[in-house]
mmCIF file of C-alpha atoms in Angstrom:
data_model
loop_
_atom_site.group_PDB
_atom_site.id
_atom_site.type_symbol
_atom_site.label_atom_id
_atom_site.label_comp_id
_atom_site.label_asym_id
_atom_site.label_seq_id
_atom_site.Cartn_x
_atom_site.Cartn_y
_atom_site.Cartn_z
ATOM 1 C CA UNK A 4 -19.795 -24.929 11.057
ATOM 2 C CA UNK A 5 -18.694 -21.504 10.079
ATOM 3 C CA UNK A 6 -19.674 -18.918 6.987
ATOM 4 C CA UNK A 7 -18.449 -19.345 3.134
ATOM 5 C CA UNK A 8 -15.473 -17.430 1.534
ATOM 6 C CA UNK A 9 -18.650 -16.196 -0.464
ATOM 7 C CA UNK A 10 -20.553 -15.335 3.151
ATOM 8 C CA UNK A 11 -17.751 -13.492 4.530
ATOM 9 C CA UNK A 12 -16.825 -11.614 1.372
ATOM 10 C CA UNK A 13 -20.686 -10.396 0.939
ATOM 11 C CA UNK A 14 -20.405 -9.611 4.542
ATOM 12 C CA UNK A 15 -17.025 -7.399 4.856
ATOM 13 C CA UNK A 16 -17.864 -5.023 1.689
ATOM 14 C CA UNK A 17 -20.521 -3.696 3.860
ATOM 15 C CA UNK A 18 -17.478 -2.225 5.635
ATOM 16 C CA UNK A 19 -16.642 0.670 4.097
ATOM 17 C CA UNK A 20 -12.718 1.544 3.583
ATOM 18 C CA UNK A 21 -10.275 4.331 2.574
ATOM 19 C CA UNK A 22 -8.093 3.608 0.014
ATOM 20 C CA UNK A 23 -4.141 3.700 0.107
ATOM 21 C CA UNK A 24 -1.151 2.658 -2.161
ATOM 22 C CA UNK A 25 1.935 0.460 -0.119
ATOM 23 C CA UNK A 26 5.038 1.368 -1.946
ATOM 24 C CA UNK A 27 8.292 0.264 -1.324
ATOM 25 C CA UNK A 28 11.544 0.007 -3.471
ATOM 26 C CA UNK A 29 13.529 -3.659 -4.076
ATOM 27 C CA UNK A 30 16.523 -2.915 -2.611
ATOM 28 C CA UNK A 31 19.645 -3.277 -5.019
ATOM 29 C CA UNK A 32 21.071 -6.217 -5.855
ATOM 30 C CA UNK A 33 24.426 -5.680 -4.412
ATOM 31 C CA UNK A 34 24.311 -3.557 -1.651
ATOM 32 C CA UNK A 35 28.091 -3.343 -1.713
ATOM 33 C CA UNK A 36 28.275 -2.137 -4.981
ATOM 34 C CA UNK A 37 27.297 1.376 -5.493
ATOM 35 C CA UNK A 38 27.345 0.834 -9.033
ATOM 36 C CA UNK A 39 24.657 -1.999 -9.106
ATOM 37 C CA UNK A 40 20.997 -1.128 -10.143
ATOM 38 C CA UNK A 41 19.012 0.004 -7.946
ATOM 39 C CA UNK A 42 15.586 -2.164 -7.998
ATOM 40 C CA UNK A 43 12.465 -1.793 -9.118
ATOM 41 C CA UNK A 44 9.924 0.001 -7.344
ATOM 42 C CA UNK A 45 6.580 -1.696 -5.976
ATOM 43 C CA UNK A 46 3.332 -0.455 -5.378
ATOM 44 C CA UNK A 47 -0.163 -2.085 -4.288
ATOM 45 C CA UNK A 48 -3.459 -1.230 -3.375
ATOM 46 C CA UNK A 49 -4.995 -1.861 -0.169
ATOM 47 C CA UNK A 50 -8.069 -1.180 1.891
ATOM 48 C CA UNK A 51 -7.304 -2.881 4.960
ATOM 49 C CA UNK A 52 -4.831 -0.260 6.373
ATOM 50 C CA UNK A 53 -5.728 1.607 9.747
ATOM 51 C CA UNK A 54 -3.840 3.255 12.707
ATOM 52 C CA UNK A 55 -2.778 1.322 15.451
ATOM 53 C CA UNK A 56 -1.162 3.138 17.907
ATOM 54 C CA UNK A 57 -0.177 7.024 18.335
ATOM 55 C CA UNK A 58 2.307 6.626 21.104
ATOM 56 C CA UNK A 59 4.174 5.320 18.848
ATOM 57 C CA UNK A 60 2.763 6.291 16.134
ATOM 58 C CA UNK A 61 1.749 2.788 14.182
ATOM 59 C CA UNK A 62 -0.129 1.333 11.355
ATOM 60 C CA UNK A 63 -1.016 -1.682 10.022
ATOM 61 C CA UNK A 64 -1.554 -2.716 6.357
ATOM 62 C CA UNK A 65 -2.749 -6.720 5.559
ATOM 63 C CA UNK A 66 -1.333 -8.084 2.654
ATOM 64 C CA UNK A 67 -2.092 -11.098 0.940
ATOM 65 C CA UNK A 68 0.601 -14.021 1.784
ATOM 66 C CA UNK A 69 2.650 -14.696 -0.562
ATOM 67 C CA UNK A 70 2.317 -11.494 -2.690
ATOM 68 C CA UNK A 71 5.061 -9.412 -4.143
ATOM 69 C CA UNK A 72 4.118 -6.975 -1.694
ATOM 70 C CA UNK A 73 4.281 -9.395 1.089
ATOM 71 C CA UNK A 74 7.893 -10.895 0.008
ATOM 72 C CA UNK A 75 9.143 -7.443 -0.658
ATOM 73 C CA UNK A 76 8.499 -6.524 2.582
ATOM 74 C CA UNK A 77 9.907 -9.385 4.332
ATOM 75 C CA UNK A 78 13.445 -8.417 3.039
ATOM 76 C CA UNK A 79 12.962 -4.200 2.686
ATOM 77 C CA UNK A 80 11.918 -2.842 6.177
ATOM 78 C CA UNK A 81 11.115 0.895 4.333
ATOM 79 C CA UNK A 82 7.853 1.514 2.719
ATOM 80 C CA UNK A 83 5.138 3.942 1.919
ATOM 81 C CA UNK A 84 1.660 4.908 2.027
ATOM 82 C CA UNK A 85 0.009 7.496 0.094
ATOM 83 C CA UNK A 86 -3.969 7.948 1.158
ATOM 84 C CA UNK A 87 -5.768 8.326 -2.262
ATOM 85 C CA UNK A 88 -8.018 10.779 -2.961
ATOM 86 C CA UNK A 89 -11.245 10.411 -5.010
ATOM 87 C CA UNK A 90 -9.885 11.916 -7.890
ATOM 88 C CA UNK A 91 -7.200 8.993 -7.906
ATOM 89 C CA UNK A 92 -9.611 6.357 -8.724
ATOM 90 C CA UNK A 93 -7.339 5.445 -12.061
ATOM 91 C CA UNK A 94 -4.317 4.740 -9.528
ATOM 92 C CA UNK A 95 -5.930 2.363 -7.326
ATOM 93 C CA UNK A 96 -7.090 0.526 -10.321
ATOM 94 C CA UNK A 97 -3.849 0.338 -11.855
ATOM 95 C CA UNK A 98 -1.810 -0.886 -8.797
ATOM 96 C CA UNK A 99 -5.268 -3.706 -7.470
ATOM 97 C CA UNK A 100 -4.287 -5.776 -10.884
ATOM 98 C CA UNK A 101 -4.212 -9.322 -10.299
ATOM 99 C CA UNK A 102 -0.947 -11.348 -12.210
ATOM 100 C CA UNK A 103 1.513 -8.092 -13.046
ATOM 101 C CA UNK A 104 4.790 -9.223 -13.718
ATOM 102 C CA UNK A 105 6.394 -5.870 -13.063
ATOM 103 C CA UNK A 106 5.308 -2.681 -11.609
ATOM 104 C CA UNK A 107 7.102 -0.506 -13.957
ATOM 105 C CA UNK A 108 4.974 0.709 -16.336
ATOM 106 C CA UNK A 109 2.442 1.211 -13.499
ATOM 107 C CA UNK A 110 4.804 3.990 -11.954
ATOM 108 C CA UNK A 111 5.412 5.956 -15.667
ATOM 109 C CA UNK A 112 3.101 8.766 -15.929
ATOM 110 C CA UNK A 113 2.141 8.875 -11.958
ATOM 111 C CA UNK A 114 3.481 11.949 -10.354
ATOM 112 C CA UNK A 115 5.389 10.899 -7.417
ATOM 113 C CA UNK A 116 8.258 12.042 -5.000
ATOM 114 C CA UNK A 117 10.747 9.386 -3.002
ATOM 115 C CA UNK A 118 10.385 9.600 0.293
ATOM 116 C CA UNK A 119 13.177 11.304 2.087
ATOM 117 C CA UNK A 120 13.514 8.071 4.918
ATOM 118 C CA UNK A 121 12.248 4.932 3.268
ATOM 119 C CA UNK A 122 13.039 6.043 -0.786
ATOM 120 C CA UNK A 123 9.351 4.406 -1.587
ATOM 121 C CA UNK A 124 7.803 6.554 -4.174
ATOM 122 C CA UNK A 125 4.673 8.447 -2.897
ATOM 123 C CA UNK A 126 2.132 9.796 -4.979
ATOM 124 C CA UNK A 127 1.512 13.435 -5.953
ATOM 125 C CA UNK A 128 -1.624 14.705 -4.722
ATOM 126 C CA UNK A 129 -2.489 12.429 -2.177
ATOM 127 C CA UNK A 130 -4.649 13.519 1.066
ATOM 128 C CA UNK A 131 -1.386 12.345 3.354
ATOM 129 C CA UNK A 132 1.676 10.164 2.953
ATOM 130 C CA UNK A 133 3.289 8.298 5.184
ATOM 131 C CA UNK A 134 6.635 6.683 5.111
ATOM 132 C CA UNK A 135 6.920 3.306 7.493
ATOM 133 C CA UNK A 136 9.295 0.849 9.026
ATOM 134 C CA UNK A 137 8.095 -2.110 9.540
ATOM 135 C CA UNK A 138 8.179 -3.337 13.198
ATOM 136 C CA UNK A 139 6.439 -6.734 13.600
ATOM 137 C CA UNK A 140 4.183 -8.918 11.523
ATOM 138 C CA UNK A 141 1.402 -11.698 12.398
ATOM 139 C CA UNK A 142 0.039 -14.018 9.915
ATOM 140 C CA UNK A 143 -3.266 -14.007 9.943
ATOM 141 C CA UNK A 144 -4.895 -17.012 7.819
ATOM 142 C CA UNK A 145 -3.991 -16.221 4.643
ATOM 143 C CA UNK A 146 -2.660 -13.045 5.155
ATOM 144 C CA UNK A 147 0.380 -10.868 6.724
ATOM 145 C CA UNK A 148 -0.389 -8.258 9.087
ATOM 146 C CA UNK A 149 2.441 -5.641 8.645
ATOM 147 C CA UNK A 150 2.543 -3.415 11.679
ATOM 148 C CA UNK A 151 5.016 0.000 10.702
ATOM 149 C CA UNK A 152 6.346 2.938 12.760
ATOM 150 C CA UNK A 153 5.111 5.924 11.091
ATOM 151 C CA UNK A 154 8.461 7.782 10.264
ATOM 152 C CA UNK A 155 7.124 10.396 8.521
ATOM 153 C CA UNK A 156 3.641 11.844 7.979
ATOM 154 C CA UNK A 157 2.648 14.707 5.356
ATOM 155 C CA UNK A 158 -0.236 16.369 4.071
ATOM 156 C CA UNK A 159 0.345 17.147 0.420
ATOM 157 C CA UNK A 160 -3.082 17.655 -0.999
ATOM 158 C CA UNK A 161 -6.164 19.459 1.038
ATOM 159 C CA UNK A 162 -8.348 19.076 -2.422
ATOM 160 C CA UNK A 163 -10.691 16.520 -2.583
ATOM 161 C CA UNK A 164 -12.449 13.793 -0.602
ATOM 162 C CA UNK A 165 -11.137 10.397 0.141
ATOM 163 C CA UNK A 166 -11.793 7.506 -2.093
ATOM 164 C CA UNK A 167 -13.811 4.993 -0.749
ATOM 165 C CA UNK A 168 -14.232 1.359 -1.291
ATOM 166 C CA UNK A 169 -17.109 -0.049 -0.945
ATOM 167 C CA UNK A 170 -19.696 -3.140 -1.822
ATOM 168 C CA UNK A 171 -16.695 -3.763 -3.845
ATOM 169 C CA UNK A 172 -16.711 -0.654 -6.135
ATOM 170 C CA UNK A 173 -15.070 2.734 -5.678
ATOM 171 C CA UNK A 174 -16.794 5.582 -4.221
ATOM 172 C CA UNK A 175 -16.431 8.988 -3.146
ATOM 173 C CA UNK A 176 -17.624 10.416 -0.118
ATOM 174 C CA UNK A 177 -21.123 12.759 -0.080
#
């Protein structure tokens, strides 16, 4: 015996959660050749991020198996994280869509800066960014558990509350 998918979903979005994007950029396709395109960048919301560990300073992000995300990140050690804010509902949105064939478009009139150490883009505004390197990961039923040293941390934005997700809607805090 044991609960539903439907059971265990109704349970968890009791839990409330922040809300982050995990970006990361495809590396080229020929790393030899400086002239090859550099590839595309990736992003993708998540709520089951949390710190692990601050000596050394680690986090861990699940990601669906199987998902661009997840394959990306099997072959790019260097991503992301940028910790939305409430007013960055429209982001988190954009980047939870189901079926995207490219993530583009989804980066075009988002105002982002690379990161210095991983070159992930991370977005303007946010309450903190982090840039990662992944360390180990566990799978975890039917998802990855991506465990990252924190390279860098920032604190771009002090405006704002933190969006929320929860009972499987947005929220702000307050």
């Amino acid at each position: 015996m044991g609960v539903s998918n439907e059971e265990f979903r109704a349970a968890m979005s009791r839990l409330a959660a922040g809300v982050v994007l995990v970006t990361a950029c495809e590396p080229s396709l020929d790393a030899d050749d400086p002239q090859a395109p550099v590839g595309e960048d990736v992003g993708m919301t998540a709520t089951a991020f949390l710190s692990v560990s601050l000596d050394p300073p680690l986090v861990l992000v699940s990601l669906r198996a199987g998902s661009r995300m997840d394959d990306l990140l099997d072959e790019q050690p260097l991503w992301g994280v940028s910790v939305l804010s409430e007013s960055q509902r429209h982001i988190a949105g954009r980047f939870a869509m189901k079926g995207r064939i490219s993530d583009r478009l989804l980066f075009e009139d988002i105002p982002y800066a690379r990161g210095e150490t991983s070159g992930a883009p991370l977005v303007g505004g946010a309450l903190a960014t982090l840039e990662c390197r992944t360390e180990q990961t566990v799978t975890a039923g039917d998802h990855t558990l991506v465990i990252g040293r924190v390279l860098s941390a920032d604190l771009p934005s002090a405006d704002g509350g933190p969006l929320m997700y929860f009972k499987g809607k947005y929220r702000q805090l307050g």
